[in-house]
mmCIF file of C-alpha atoms in Angstrom:
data_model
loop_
_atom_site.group_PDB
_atom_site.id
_atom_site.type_symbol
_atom_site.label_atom_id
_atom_site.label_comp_id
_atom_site.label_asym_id
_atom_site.label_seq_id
_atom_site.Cartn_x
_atom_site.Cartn_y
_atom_site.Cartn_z
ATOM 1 C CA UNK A 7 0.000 0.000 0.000
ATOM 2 C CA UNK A 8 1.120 3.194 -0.826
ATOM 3 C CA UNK A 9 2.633 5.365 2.775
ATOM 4 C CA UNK A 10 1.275 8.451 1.894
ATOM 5 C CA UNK A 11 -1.942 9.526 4.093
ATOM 6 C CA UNK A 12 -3.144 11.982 1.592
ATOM 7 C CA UNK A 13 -3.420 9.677 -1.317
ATOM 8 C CA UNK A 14 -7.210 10.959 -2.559
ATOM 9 C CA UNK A 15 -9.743 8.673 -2.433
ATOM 10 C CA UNK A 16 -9.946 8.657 -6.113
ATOM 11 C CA UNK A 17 -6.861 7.249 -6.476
ATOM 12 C CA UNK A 18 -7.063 4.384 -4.204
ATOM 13 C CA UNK A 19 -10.395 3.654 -5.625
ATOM 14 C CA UNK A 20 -8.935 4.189 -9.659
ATOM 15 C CA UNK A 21 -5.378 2.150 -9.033
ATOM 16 C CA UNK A 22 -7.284 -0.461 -7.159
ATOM 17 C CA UNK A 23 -9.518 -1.412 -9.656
ATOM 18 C CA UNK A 24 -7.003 -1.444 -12.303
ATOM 19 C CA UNK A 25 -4.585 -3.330 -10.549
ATOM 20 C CA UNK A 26 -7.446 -5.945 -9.886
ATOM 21 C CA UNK A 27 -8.968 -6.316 -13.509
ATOM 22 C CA UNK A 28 -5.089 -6.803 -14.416
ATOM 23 C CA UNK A 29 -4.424 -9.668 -11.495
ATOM 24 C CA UNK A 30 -7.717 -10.671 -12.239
ATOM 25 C CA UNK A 31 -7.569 -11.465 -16.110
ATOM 26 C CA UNK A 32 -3.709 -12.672 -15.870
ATOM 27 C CA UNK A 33 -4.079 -15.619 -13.209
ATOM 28 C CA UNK A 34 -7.630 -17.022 -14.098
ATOM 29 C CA UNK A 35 -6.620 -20.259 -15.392
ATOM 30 C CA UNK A 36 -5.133 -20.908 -11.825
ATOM 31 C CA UNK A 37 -8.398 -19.883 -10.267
ATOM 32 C CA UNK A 38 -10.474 -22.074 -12.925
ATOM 33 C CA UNK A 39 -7.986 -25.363 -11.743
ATOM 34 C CA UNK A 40 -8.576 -24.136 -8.140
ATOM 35 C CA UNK A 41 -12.731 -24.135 -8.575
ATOM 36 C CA UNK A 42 -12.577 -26.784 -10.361
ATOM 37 C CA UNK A 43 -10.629 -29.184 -8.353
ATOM 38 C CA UNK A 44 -13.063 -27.621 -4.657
ATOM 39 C CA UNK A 45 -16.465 -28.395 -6.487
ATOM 40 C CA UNK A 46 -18.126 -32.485 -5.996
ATOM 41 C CA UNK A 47 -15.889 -35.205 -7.865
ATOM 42 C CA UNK A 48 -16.721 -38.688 -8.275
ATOM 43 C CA UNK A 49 -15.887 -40.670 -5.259
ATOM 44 C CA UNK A 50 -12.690 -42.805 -5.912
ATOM 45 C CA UNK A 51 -11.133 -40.365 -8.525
ATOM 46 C CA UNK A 52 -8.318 -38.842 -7.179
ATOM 47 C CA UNK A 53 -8.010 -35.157 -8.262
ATOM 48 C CA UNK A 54 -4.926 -33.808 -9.263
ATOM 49 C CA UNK A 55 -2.795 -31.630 -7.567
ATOM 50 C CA UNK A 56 -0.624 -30.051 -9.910
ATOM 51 C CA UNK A 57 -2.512 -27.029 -11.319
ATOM 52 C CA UNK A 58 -0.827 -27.086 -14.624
ATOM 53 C CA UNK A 59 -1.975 -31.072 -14.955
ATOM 54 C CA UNK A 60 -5.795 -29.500 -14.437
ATOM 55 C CA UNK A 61 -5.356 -26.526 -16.662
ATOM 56 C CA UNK A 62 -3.751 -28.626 -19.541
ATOM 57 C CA UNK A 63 -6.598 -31.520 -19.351
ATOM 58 C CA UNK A 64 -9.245 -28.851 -19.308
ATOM 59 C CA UNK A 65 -7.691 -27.633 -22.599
ATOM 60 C CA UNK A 66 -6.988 -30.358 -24.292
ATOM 61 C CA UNK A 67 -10.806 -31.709 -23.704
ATOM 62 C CA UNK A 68 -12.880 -29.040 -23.363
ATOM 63 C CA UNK A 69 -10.894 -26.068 -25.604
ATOM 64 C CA UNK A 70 -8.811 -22.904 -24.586
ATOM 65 C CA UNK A 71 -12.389 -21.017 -23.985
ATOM 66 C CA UNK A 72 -13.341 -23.209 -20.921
ATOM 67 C CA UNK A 73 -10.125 -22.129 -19.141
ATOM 68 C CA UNK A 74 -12.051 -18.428 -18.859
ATOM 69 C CA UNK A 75 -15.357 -19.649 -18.420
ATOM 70 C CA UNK A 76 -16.752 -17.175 -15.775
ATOM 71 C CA UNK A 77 -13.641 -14.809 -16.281
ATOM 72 C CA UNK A 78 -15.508 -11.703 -16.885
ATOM 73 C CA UNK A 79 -17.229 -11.671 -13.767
ATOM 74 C CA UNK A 80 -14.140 -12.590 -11.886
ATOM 75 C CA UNK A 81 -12.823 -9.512 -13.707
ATOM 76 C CA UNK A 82 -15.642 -7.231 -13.003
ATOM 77 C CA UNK A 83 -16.095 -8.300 -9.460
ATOM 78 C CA UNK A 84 -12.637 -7.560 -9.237
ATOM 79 C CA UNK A 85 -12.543 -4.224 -10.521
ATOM 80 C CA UNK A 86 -14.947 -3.711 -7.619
ATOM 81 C CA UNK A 87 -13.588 -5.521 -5.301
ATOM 82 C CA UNK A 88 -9.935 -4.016 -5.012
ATOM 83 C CA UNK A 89 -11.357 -0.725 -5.681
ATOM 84 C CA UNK A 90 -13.456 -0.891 -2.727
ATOM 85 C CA UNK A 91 -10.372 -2.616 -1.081
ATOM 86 C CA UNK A 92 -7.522 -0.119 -1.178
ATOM 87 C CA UNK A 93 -9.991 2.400 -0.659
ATOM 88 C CA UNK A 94 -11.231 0.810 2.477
ATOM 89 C CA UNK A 95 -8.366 -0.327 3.704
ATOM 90 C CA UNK A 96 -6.083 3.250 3.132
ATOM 91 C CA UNK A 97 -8.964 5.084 4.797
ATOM 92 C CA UNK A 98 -9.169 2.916 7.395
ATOM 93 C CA UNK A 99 -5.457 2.505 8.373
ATOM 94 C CA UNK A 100 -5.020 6.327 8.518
ATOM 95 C CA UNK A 101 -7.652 6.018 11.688
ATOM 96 C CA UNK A 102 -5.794 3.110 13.061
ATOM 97 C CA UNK A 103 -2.825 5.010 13.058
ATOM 98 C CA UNK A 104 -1.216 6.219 16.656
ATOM 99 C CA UNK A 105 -1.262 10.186 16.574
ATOM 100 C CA UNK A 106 1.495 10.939 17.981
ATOM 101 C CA UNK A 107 3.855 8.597 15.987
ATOM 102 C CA UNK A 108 1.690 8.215 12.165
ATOM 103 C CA UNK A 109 2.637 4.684 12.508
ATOM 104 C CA UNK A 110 0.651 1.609 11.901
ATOM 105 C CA UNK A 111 0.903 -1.451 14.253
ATOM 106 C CA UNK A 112 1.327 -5.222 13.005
ATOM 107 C CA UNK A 113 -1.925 -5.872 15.066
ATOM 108 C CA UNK A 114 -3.929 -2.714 13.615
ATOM 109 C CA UNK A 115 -2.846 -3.717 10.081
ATOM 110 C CA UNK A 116 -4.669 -6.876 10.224
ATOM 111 C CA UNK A 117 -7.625 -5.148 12.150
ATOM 112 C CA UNK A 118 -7.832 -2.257 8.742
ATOM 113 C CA UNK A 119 -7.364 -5.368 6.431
ATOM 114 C CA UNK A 120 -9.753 -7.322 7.997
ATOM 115 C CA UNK A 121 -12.475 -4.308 8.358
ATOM 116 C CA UNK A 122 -11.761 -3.356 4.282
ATOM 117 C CA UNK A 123 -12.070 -7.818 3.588
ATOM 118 C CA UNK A 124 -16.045 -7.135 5.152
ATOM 119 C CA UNK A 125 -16.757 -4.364 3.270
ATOM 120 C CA UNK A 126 -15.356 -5.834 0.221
ATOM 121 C CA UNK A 127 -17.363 -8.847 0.275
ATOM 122 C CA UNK A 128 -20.793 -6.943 1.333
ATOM 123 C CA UNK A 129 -20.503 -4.484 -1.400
ATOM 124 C CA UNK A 130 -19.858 -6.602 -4.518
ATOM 125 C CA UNK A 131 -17.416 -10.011 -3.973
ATOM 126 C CA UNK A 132 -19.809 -12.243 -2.589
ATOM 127 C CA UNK A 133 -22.283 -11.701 -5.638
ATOM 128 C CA UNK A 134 -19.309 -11.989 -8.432
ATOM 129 C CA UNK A 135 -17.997 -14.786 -6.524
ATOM 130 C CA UNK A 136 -21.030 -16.894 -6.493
ATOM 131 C CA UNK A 137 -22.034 -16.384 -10.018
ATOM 132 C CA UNK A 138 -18.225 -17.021 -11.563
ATOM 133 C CA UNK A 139 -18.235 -20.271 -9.851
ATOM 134 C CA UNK A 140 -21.633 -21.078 -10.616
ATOM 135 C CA UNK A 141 -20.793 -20.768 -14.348
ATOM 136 C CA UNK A 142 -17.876 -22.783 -13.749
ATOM 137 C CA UNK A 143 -19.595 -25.508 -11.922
ATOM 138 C CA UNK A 144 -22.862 -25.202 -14.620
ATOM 139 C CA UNK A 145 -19.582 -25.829 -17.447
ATOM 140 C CA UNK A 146 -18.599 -29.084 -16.188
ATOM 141 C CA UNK A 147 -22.021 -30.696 -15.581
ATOM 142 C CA UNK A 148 -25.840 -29.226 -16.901
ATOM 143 C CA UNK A 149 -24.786 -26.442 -18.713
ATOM 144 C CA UNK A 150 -27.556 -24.544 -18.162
ATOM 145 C CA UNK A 151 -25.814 -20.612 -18.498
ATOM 146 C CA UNK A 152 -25.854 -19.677 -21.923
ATOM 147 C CA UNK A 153 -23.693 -15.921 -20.705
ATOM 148 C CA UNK A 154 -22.824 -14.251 -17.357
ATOM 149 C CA UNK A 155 -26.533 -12.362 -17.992
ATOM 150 C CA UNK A 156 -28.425 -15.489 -18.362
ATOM 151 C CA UNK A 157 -26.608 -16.862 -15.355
ATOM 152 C CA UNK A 158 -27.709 -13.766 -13.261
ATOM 153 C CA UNK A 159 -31.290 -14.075 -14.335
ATOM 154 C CA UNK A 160 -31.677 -17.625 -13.720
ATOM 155 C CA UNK A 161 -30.260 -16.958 -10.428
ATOM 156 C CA UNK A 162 -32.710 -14.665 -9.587
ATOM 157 C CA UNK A 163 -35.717 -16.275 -11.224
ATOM 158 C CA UNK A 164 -34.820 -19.041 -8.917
ATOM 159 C CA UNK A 165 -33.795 -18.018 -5.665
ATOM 160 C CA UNK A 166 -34.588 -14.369 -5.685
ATOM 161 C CA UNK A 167 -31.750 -11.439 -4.958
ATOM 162 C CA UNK A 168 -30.822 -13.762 -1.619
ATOM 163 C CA UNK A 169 -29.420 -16.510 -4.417
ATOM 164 C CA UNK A 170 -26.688 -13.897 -5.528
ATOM 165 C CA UNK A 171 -25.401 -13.700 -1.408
ATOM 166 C CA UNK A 172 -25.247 -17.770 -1.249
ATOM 167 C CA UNK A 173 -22.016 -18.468 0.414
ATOM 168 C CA UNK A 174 -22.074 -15.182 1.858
ATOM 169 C CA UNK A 175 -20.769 -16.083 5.365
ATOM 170 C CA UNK A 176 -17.705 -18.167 3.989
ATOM 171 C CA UNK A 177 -16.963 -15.658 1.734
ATOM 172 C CA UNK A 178 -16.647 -13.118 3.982
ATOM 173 C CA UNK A 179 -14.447 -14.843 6.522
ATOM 174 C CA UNK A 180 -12.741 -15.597 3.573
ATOM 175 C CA UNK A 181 -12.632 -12.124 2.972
ATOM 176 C CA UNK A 182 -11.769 -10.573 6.268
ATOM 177 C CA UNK A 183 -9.115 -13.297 6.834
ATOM 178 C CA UNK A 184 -7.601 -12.725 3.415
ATOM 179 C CA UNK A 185 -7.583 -9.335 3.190
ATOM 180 C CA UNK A 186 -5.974 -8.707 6.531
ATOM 181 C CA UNK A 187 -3.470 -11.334 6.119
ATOM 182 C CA UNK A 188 -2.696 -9.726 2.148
ATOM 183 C CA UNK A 189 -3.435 -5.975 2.942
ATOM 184 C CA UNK A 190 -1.235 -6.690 6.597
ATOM 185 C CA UNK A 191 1.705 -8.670 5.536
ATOM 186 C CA UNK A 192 2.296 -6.002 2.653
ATOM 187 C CA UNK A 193 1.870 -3.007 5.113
ATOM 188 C CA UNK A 194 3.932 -4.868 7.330
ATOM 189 C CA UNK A 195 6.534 -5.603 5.145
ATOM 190 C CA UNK A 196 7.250 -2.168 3.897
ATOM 191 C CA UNK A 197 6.713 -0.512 7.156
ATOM 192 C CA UNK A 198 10.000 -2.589 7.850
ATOM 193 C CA UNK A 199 11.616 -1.804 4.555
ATOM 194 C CA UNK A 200 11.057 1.539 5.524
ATOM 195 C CA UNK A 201 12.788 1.455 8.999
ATOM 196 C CA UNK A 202 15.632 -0.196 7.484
ATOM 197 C CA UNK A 203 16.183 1.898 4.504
ATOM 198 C CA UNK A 204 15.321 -0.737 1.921
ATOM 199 C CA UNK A 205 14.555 0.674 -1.684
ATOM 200 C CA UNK A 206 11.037 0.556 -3.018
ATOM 201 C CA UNK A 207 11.241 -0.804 -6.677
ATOM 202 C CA UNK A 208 9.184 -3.147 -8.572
ATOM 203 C CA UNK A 209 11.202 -6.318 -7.584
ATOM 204 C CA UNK A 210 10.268 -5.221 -3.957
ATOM 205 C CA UNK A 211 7.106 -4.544 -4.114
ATOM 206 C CA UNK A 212 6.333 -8.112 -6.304
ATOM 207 C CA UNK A 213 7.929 -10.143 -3.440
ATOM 208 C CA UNK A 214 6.179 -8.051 -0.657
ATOM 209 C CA UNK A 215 2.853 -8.745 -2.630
ATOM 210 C CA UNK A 216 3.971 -12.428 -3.456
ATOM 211 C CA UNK A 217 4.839 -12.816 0.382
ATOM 212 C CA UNK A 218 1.470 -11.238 1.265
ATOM 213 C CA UNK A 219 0.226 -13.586 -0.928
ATOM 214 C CA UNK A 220 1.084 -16.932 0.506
ATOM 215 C CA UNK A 221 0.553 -16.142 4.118
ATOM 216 C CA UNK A 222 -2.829 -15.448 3.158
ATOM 217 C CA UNK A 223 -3.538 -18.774 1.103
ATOM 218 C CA UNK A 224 -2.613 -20.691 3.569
ATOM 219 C CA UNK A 225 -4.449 -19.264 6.427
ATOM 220 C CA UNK A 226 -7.797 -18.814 4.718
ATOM 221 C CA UNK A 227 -7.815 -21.698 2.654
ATOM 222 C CA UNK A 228 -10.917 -23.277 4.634
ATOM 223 C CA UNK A 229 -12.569 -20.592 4.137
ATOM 224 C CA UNK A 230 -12.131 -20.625 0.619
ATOM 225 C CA UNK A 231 -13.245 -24.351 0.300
ATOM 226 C CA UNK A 232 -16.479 -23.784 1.849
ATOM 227 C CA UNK A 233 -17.083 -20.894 0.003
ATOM 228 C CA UNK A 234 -16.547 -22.498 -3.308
ATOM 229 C CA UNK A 235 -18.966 -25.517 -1.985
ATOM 230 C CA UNK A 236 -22.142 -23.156 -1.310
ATOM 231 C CA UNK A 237 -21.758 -21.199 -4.893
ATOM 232 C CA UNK A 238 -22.090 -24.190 -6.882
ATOM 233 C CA UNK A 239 -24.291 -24.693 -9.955
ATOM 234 C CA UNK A 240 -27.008 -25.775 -7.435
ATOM 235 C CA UNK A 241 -25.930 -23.880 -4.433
ATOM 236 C CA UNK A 242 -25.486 -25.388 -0.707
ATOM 237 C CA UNK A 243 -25.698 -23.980 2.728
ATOM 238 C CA UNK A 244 -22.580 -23.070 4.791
ATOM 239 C CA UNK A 245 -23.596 -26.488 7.200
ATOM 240 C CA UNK A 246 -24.065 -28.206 3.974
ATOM 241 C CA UNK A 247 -21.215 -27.377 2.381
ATOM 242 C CA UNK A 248 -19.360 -28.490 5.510
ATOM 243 C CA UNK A 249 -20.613 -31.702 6.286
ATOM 244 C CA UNK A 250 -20.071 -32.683 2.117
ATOM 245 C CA UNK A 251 -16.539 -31.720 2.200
ATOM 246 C CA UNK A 252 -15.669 -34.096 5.406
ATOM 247 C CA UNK A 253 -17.670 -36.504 4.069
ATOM 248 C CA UNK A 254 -15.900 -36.487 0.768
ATOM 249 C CA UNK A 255 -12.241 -35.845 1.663
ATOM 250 C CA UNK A 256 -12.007 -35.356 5.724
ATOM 251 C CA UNK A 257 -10.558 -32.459 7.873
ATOM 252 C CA UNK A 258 -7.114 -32.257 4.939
ATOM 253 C CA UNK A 259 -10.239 -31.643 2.016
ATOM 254 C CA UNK A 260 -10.761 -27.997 3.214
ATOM 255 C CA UNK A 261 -7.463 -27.674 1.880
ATOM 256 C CA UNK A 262 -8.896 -29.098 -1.436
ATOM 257 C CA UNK A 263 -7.388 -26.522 -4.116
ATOM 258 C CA UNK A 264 -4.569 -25.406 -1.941
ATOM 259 C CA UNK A 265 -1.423 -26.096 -4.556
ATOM 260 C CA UNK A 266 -3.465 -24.647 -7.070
ATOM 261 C CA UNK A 267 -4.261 -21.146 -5.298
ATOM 262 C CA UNK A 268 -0.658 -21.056 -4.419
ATOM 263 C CA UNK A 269 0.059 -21.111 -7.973
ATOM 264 C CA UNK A 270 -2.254 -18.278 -8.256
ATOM 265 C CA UNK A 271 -1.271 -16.670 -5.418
ATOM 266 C CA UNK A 272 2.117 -16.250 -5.689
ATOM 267 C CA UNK A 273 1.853 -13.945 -9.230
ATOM 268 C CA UNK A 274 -1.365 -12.222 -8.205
ATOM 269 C CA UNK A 275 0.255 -10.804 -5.036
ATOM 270 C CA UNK A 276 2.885 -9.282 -7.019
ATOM 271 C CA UNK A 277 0.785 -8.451 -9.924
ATOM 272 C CA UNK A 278 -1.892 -7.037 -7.622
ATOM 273 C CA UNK A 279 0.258 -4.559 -5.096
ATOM 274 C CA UNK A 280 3.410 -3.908 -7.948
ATOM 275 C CA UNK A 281 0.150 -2.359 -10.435
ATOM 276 C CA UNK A 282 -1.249 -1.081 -7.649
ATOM 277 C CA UNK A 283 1.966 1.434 -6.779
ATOM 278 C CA UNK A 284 2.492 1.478 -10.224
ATOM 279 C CA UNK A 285 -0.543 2.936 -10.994
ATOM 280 C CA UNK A 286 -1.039 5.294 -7.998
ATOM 281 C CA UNK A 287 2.330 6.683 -8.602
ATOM 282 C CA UNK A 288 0.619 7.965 -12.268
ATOM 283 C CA UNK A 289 -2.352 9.280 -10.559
ATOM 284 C CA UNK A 290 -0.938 10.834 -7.796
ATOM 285 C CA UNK A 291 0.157 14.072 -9.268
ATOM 286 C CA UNK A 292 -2.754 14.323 -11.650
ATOM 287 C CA UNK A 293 -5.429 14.239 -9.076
ATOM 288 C CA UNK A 294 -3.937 15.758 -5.806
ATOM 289 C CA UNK A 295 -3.406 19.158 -7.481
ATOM 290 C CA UNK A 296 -7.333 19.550 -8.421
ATOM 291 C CA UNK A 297 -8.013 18.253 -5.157
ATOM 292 C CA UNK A 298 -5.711 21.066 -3.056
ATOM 293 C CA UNK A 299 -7.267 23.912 -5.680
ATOM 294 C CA UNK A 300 -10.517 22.343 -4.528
ATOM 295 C CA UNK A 301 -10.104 22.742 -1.064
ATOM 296 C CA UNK A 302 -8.383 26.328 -1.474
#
């Protein structure tokens, strides 16, 4: 995240949003294998775990197209999503900051990421979220969805403006967990730098984000599992979804997709927060002069 408290809302909302469409539309195939490999398989078919294994069988049997089945609305949501999620989380770290000192804690980090992750999800994740992997899940099996439109509608003809929220509550543990553990780790990580006189480049801000990235997989993964279970084709509750993942795999299957986020993960991180400063550092001295003649 950028340091400086006067970045204009405008900004964090604008660099956000790019830097998520970009993260969004370059990693999908690893968030296709992911979905793919946390929705119902046949009993006695292993599932692989190497995400390039899923990705290149999808391809060679169902065609390059079914690799971005559902990727617009992974891309729109996440236009929204990090938009809402830099802008939450700057404006909400530059309350949790100690007066006296303008610094940020390791423990209030978390707190502002976790605070943004809510908001996120309210505003426009959990929808996006349950109708990209209900196209995904739909491509595999009925194929009902005929577009992302026809998806929506069918939703709603079915299960009313509550059917776009299924999965709501494990998606936004997912997304209070993730987001402070991503939005936290980065803050932290640079708030560090910082101290110790450690230049801010590209390369640095890809591994802080790739860092960021990791931590976060692997502590939210459960959450992610469930999630993916309740915004299937035909939906499931959050108890549902829970009791047919131990019954399937165990305790280890709400790791179920783990590799394969990693995969994901690990890029989007870097692709996510290097855009992100990248695109805020254009921005910046466009917008903040209209915005000091405004308050003149």
């Amino acid at each position: 995240m950028s340091h400086d408290p006067n970045t204009p809302a405008i900004v964090s909302i604008l660099a956000g949003g790019f830097a998520g469409a970009i993260e969004g539309a370059a990693t999908y195939p690893f968030e296709f294998a992911k979905t793919r490999v946390q929705l119902r398989q046949q009993k006695g078919v292993p599932t692989p775990r190497n995400p390039f294994k899923v990705v290149l069988g999808v391809y060679q049997t169902e065609g390059v197209a079914a690799l971005y089945k559902g990727c617009s609305t992974l891309v729109i949501g996440s236009v929204g999503k990090d938009g809402v999620r830099f802008l939450s989380f700057d404006t909400i770290k530059n309350q949790f900051k100690d007066p006296e000192t303008g610094t940020l804690s390791p423990m209030r980090s978390l707190a502002a990421g976790m605070l943004s992750g809510v908001v996120a999800s309210i505003t426009c994740v959990t929808p996006t979220e349950r109708i990209k992997t209900a196209l995904i899940d739909d491509a595999r099996n009925e194929k009902r969805y005929l577009s992302m439109m026809h998806c929506i509608k069918t939703v709603l003809k079915e299960n009313g403006f509550i059917g776009l929220y299924r999965g709501f509550a494990g998606t936004t543990l997912k997304q209070a967990g993730a987001t402070a553990f991503r939005m936290g780790t980065y803050n932290i990580l640079k708030d560090y730098e910082k101290e110790h006189d450690i230049a801010q480049n590209t390369a640095t801000n890809f591994a802080n984000g790739s860092v960021a990235g990791i931590v976060t997989t692997l502590a939210t993964q459960p959450f992610d599992t469930i999630k993916t279970r309740c915004q299937s084709s035909r939906g499931a509750s959050t108890v549902e979804a829970f009791r047919s993942i131990v019954a399937d795999y165990g305790v280890k299957g709400f790791w179920k997709g783990t590799t394969m986020r990693l995969g994901r993960t690990v890029f989007s991180g870097g692709i996510l927060f290097t855009t992100y400063e990248w695109a805020a550092a254009i921005l910046n001295p466009l917008v903040a002069p209209k915005e000091e003649r405004l308050r003149e």
